[in-house]
Amino acid sequence: VESIDLRGRPTDAARLLAERTNAAFDLARGPLLRVSLLRTDEDEHLLCLVLHHIIADGWSLNLLRAELATRYAAHLEGRTVALPELLPYTAYARGEREFAEGGEGSDAEAALAHWRERLA
């Protein structure tokens, strides 16, 4: 995490956020994630989290945002938060395979029909 002190320089904060969010990613060399913490006042910070869509989808970003917000709120209140146990990728892959192999009348078949219609 890059920490940058911008107290008293609000235009620099806006410029820096624009630079960070508009900078291209090098897919061959990375990194595909940039995190900057901008201190704009004694008790005010901006977290700039920029990542390439190849490493996270909308669902993942919503989960990340919710977890960050939960942990930050807990930190402000002086308490800790237990996050749900992480699901191993192998369990996720197994669940996806079982979903896909559901057969005729399955949710997978309905999902496939939906996307065939939408993308036709």
JSON list of C-alpha atoms in Angstrom, two decimals:
[
{"chain": "A", "resi": 1, "resn": "VAL", "atom": "CA", "xyz": [0.00, 0.00, 0.00]},
{"chain": "A", "resi": 2, "resn": "GLU", "atom": "CA", "xyz": [1.40, 3.33, -1.06]},
{"chain": "A", "resi": 3, "resn": "SER", "atom": "CA", "xyz": [0.76, 6.00, 1.60]},
{"chain": "A", "resi": 4, "resn": "ILE", "atom": "CA", "xyz": [0.77, 9.62, 0.42]},
{"chain": "A", "resi": 5, "resn": "ASP", "atom": "CA", "xyz": [0.38, 12.69, 2.62]},
{"chain": "A", "resi": 6, "resn": "LEU", "atom": "CA", "xyz": [-1.66, 15.34, 0.80]},
{"chain": "A", "resi": 7, "resn": "ARG", "atom": "CA", "xyz": [-2.83, 17.43, 3.74]},
{"chain": "A", "resi": 8, "resn": "GLY", "atom": "CA", "xyz": [-3.66, 20.93, 2.59]},
{"chain": "A", "resi": 9, "resn": "ARG", "atom": "CA", "xyz": [-3.44, 20.02, -1.10]},
{"chain": "A", "resi": 10, "resn": "PRO", "atom": "CA", "xyz": [-6.97, 19.05, -2.26]},
{"chain": "A", "resi": 11, "resn": "THR", "atom": "CA", "xyz": [-6.24, 19.63, -5.96]},
{"chain": "A", "resi": 12, "resn": "ASP", "atom": "CA", "xyz": [-3.27, 17.27, -5.72]},
{"chain": "A", "resi": 13, "resn": "ALA", "atom": "CA", "xyz": [-5.57, 14.59, -4.29]},
{"chain": "A", "resi": 14, "resn": "ALA", "atom": "CA", "xyz": [-8.00, 14.93, -7.20]},
{"chain": "A", "resi": 15, "resn": "ARG", "atom": "CA", "xyz": [-5.16, 14.87, -9.74]},
{"chain": "A", "resi": 16, "resn": "LEU", "atom": "CA", "xyz": [-3.52, 11.86, -8.11]},
{"chain": "A", "resi": 17, "resn": "LEU", "atom": "CA", "xyz": [-6.80, 9.91, -7.98]},
{"chain": "A", "resi": 18, "resn": "ALA", "atom": "CA", "xyz": [-7.33, 10.62, -11.68]},
{"chain": "A", "resi": 19, "resn": "GLU", "atom": "CA", "xyz": [-3.80, 9.47, -12.49]},
{"chain": "A", "resi": 20, "resn": "ARG", "atom": "CA", "xyz": [-4.14, 6.28, -10.45]},
{"chain": "A", "resi": 21, "resn": "THR", "atom": "CA", "xyz": [-7.52, 5.32, -11.88]},
{"chain": "A", "resi": 22, "resn": "ASN", "atom": "CA", "xyz": [-6.63, 6.11, -15.50]},
{"chain": "A", "resi": 23, "resn": "ALA", "atom": "CA", "xyz": [-3.18, 4.48, -15.64]},
{"chain": "A", "resi": 24, "resn": "ALA", "atom": "CA", "xyz": [-3.02, 1.40, -17.87]},
{"chain": "A", "resi": 25, "resn": "PHE", "atom": "CA", "xyz": [-2.05, -2.02, -16.54]},
{"chain": "A", "resi": 26, "resn": "ASP", "atom": "CA", "xyz": [0.80, -4.06, -18.00]},
{"chain": "A", "resi": 27, "resn": "LEU", "atom": "CA", "xyz": [-0.79, -7.50, -18.23]},
{"chain": "A", "resi": 28, "resn": "ALA", "atom": "CA", "xyz": [2.54, -9.18, -18.93]},
{"chain": "A", "resi": 29, "resn": "ARG", "atom": "CA", "xyz": [4.47, -7.70, -16.00]},
{"chain": "A", "resi": 30, "resn": "GLY", "atom": "CA", "xyz": [1.82, -6.57, -13.53]},
{"chain": "A", "resi": 31, "resn": "PRO", "atom": "CA", "xyz": [0.96, -5.73, -10.91]},
{"chain": "A", "resi": 32, "resn": "LEU", "atom": "CA", "xyz": [-2.74, -5.92, -11.67]},
{"chain": "A", "resi": 33, "resn": "LEU", "atom": "CA", "xyz": [-3.66, -4.25, -8.38]},
{"chain": "A", "resi": 34, "resn": "ARG", "atom": "CA", "xyz": [-2.73, -0.77, -7.15]},
{"chain": "A", "resi": 35, "resn": "VAL", "atom": "CA", "xyz": [-3.57, 0.44, -3.64]},
{"chain": "A", "resi": 36, "resn": "SER", "atom": "CA", "xyz": [-2.94, 3.98, -2.43]},
{"chain": "A", "resi": 37, "resn": "LEU", "atom": "CA", "xyz": [-3.94, 5.58, 0.86]},
{"chain": "A", "resi": 38, "resn": "LEU", "atom": "CA", "xyz": [-4.15, 9.34, 0.49]},
{"chain": "A", "resi": 39, "resn": "ARG", "atom": "CA", "xyz": [-4.14, 11.40, 3.67]},
{"chain": "A", "resi": 40, "resn": "THR", "atom": "CA", "xyz": [-6.09, 14.58, 2.91]},
{"chain": "A", "resi": 41, "resn": "ASP", "atom": "CA", "xyz": [-6.54, 15.92, 6.46]},
{"chain": "A", "resi": 42, "resn": "GLU", "atom": "CA", "xyz": [-5.64, 15.05, 10.05]},
{"chain": "A", "resi": 43, "resn": "ASP", "atom": "CA", "xyz": [-8.53, 12.61, 10.30]},
{"chain": "A", "resi": 44, "resn": "GLU", "atom": "CA", "xyz": [-9.45, 12.06, 6.65]},
{"chain": "A", "resi": 45, "resn": "HIS", "atom": "CA", "xyz": [-8.05, 9.51, 4.24]},
{"chain": "A", "resi": 46, "resn": "LEU", "atom": "CA", "xyz": [-9.03, 8.24, 0.81]},
{"chain": "A", "resi": 47, "resn": "LEU", "atom": "CA", "xyz": [-8.40, 4.64, -0.15]},
{"chain": "A", "resi": 48, "resn": "CYS", "atom": "CA", "xyz": [-7.77, 4.26, -3.86]},
{"chain": "A", "resi": 49, "resn": "LEU", "atom": "CA", "xyz": [-8.07, 0.63, -4.92]},
{"chain": "A", "resi": 50, "resn": "VAL", "atom": "CA", "xyz": [-7.58, 0.03, -8.64]},
{"chain": "A", "resi": 51, "resn": "LEU", "atom": "CA", "xyz": [-7.51, -3.42, -10.17]},
{"chain": "A", "resi": 52, "resn": "HIS", "atom": "CA", "xyz": [-7.77, -4.94, -13.59]},
{"chain": "A", "resi": 53, "resn": "HIS", "atom": "CA", "xyz": [-11.03, -6.70, -14.37]},
{"chain": "A", "resi": 54, "resn": "ILE", "atom": "CA", "xyz": [-9.09, -9.87, -15.18]},
{"chain": "A", "resi": 55, "resn": "ILE", "atom": "CA", "xyz": [-8.48, -10.45, -11.45]},
{"chain": "A", "resi": 56, "resn": "ALA", "atom": "CA", "xyz": [-11.95, -9.70, -10.05]},
{"chain": "A", "resi": 57, "resn": "ASP", "atom": "CA", "xyz": [-15.55, -9.62, -11.21]},
{"chain": "A", "resi": 58, "resn": "GLY", "atom": "CA", "xyz": [-18.45, -7.52, -9.95]},
{"chain": "A", "resi": 59, "resn": "TRP", "atom": "CA", "xyz": [-19.49, -10.12, -7.38]},
{"chain": "A", "resi": 60, "resn": "SER", "atom": "CA", "xyz": [-15.96, -10.26, -5.97]},
{"chain": "A", "resi": 61, "resn": "LEU", "atom": "CA", "xyz": [-15.67, -6.48, -5.84]},
{"chain": "A", "resi": 62, "resn": "ASN", "atom": "CA", "xyz": [-18.98, -6.18, -3.98]},
{"chain": "A", "resi": 63, "resn": "LEU", "atom": "CA", "xyz": [-17.75, -8.76, -1.48]},
{"chain": "A", "resi": 64, "resn": "LEU", "atom": "CA", "xyz": [-14.44, -6.92, -1.03]},
{"chain": "A", "resi": 65, "resn": "ARG", "atom": "CA", "xyz": [-16.22, -3.59, -0.57]},
{"chain": "A", "resi": 66, "resn": "ALA", "atom": "CA", "xyz": [-18.59, -5.08, 2.02]},
{"chain": "A", "resi": 67, "resn": "GLU", "atom": "CA", "xyz": [-15.76, -6.72, 3.96]},
{"chain": "A", "resi": 68, "resn": "LEU", "atom": "CA", "xyz": [-13.67, -3.54, 3.94]},
{"chain": "A", "resi": 69, "resn": "ALA", "atom": "CA", "xyz": [-16.65, -1.47, 5.13]},
{"chain": "A", "resi": 70, "resn": "THR", "atom": "CA", "xyz": [-17.45, -3.98, 7.88]},
{"chain": "A", "resi": 71, "resn": "ARG", "atom": "CA", "xyz": [-13.89, -4.12, 9.13]},
{"chain": "A", "resi": 72, "resn": "TYR", "atom": "CA", "xyz": [-13.45, -0.35, 8.96]},
{"chain": "A", "resi": 73, "resn": "ALA", "atom": "CA", "xyz": [-16.66, 0.30, 10.91]},
{"chain": "A", "resi": 74, "resn": "ALA", "atom": "CA", "xyz": [-15.57, -2.25, 13.52]},
{"chain": "A", "resi": 75, "resn": "HIS", "atom": "CA", "xyz": [-12.13, -0.63, 13.76]},
{"chain": "A", "resi": 76, "resn": "LEU", "atom": "CA", "xyz": [-13.72, 2.77, 14.40]},
{"chain": "A", "resi": 77, "resn": "GLU", "atom": "CA", "xyz": [-15.79, 1.22, 17.19]},
{"chain": "A", "resi": 78, "resn": "GLY", "atom": "CA", "xyz": [-12.78, -0.57, 18.69]},
{"chain": "A", "resi": 79, "resn": "ARG", "atom": "CA", "xyz": [-14.07, -4.06, 18.03]},
{"chain": "A", "resi": 80, "resn": "THR", "atom": "CA", "xyz": [-13.02, -6.98, 15.86]},
{"chain": "A", "resi": 81, "resn": "VAL", "atom": "CA", "xyz": [-15.09, -8.80, 13.28]},
{"chain": "A", "resi": 82, "resn": "ALA", "atom": "CA", "xyz": [-14.91, -12.47, 12.43]},
{"chain": "A", "resi": 83, "resn": "LEU", "atom": "CA", "xyz": [-15.29, -12.93, 8.70]},
{"chain": "A", "resi": 84, "resn": "PRO", "atom": "CA", "xyz": [-16.80, -16.12, 7.29]},
{"chain": "A", "resi": 85, "resn": "GLU", "atom": "CA", "xyz": [-14.48, -19.06, 6.79]},
{"chain": "A", "resi": 86, "resn": "LEU", "atom": "CA", "xyz": [-12.90, -19.02, 3.35]},
{"chain": "A", "resi": 87, "resn": "LEU", "atom": "CA", "xyz": [-14.04, -21.64, 0.87]},
{"chain": "A", "resi": 88, "resn": "PRO", "atom": "CA", "xyz": [-11.11, -23.52, -0.70]},
{"chain": "A", "resi": 89, "resn": "TYR", "atom": "CA", "xyz": [-10.97, -23.14, -4.47]},
{"chain": "A", "resi": 90, "resn": "THR", "atom": "CA", "xyz": [-11.27, -26.92, -4.87]},
{"chain": "A", "resi": 91, "resn": "ALA", "atom": "CA", "xyz": [-14.65, -26.84, -3.10]},
{"chain": "A", "resi": 92, "resn": "TYR", "atom": "CA", "xyz": [-15.78, -23.98, -5.32]},
{"chain": "A", "resi": 93, "resn": "ALA", "atom": "CA", "xyz": [-14.68, -25.84, -8.47]},
{"chain": "A", "resi": 94, "resn": "ARG", "atom": "CA", "xyz": [-16.44, -29.00, -7.30]},
{"chain": "A", "resi": 95, "resn": "GLY", "atom": "CA", "xyz": [-19.66, -27.05, -6.74]},
{"chain": "A", "resi": 96, "resn": "GLU", "atom": "CA", "xyz": [-19.43, -25.47, -10.18]},
{"chain": "A", "resi": 97, "resn": "ARG", "atom": "CA", "xyz": [-18.90, -28.87, -11.79]},
{"chain": "A", "resi": 98, "resn": "GLU", "atom": "CA", "xyz": [-21.88, -30.33, -9.94]},
{"chain": "A", "resi": 99, "resn": "PHE", "atom": "CA", "xyz": [-24.00, -27.36, -11.03]},
{"chain": "A", "resi": 100, "resn": "ALA", "atom": "CA", "xyz": [-22.92, -27.74, -14.66]},
{"chain": "A", "resi": 101, "resn": "GLU", "atom": "CA", "xyz": [-23.57, -31.49, -14.66]},
{"chain": "A", "resi": 102, "resn": "GLY", "atom": "CA", "xyz": [-27.08, -31.06, -13.25]},
{"chain": "A", "resi": 103, "resn": "GLY", "atom": "CA", "xyz": [-28.65, -32.38, -16.42]},
{"chain": "A", "resi": 104, "resn": "GLU", "atom": "CA", "xyz": [-31.98, -31.64, -18.07]},
{"chain": "A", "resi": 105, "resn": "GLY", "atom": "CA", "xyz": [-34.23, -29.36, -16.07]},
{"chain": "A", "resi": 106, "resn": "SER", "atom": "CA", "xyz": [-31.35, -28.16, -13.90]},
{"chain": "A", "resi": 107, "resn": "ASP", "atom": "CA", "xyz": [-30.51, -24.61, -12.96]},
{"chain": "A", "resi": 108, "resn": "ALA", "atom": "CA", "xyz": [-27.47, -24.89, -15.22]},
{"chain": "A", "resi": 109, "resn": "GLU", "atom": "CA", "xyz": [-29.66, -25.65, -18.21]},
{"chain": "A", "resi": 110, "resn": "ALA", "atom": "CA", "xyz": [-31.87, -22.66, -17.42]},
{"chain": "A", "resi": 111, "resn": "ALA", "atom": "CA", "xyz": [-28.81, -20.42, -17.01]},
{"chain": "A", "resi": 112, "resn": "LEU", "atom": "CA", "xyz": [-27.37, -21.59, -20.31]},
{"chain": "A", "resi": 113, "resn": "ALA", "atom": "CA", "xyz": [-30.70, -20.97, -22.07]},
{"chain": "A", "resi": 114, "resn": "HIS", "atom": "CA", "xyz": [-30.85, -17.49, -20.56]},
{"chain": "A", "resi": 115, "resn": "TRP", "atom": "CA", "xyz": [-27.39, -16.54, -21.82]},
{"chain": "A", "resi": 116, "resn": "ARG", "atom": "CA", "xyz": [-27.97, -18.07, -25.25]},
{"chain": "A", "resi": 117, "resn": "GLU", "atom": "CA", "xyz": [-31.05, -15.88, -25.57]},
{"chain": "A", "resi": 118, "resn": "ARG", "atom": "CA", "xyz": [-29.31, -12.75, -24.24]},
{"chain": "A", "resi": 119, "resn": "LEU", "atom": "CA", "xyz": [-26.24, -13.15, -26.44]},
{"chain": "A", "resi": 120, "resn": "ALA", "atom": "CA", "xyz": [-28.05, -14.20, -29.63]}
]
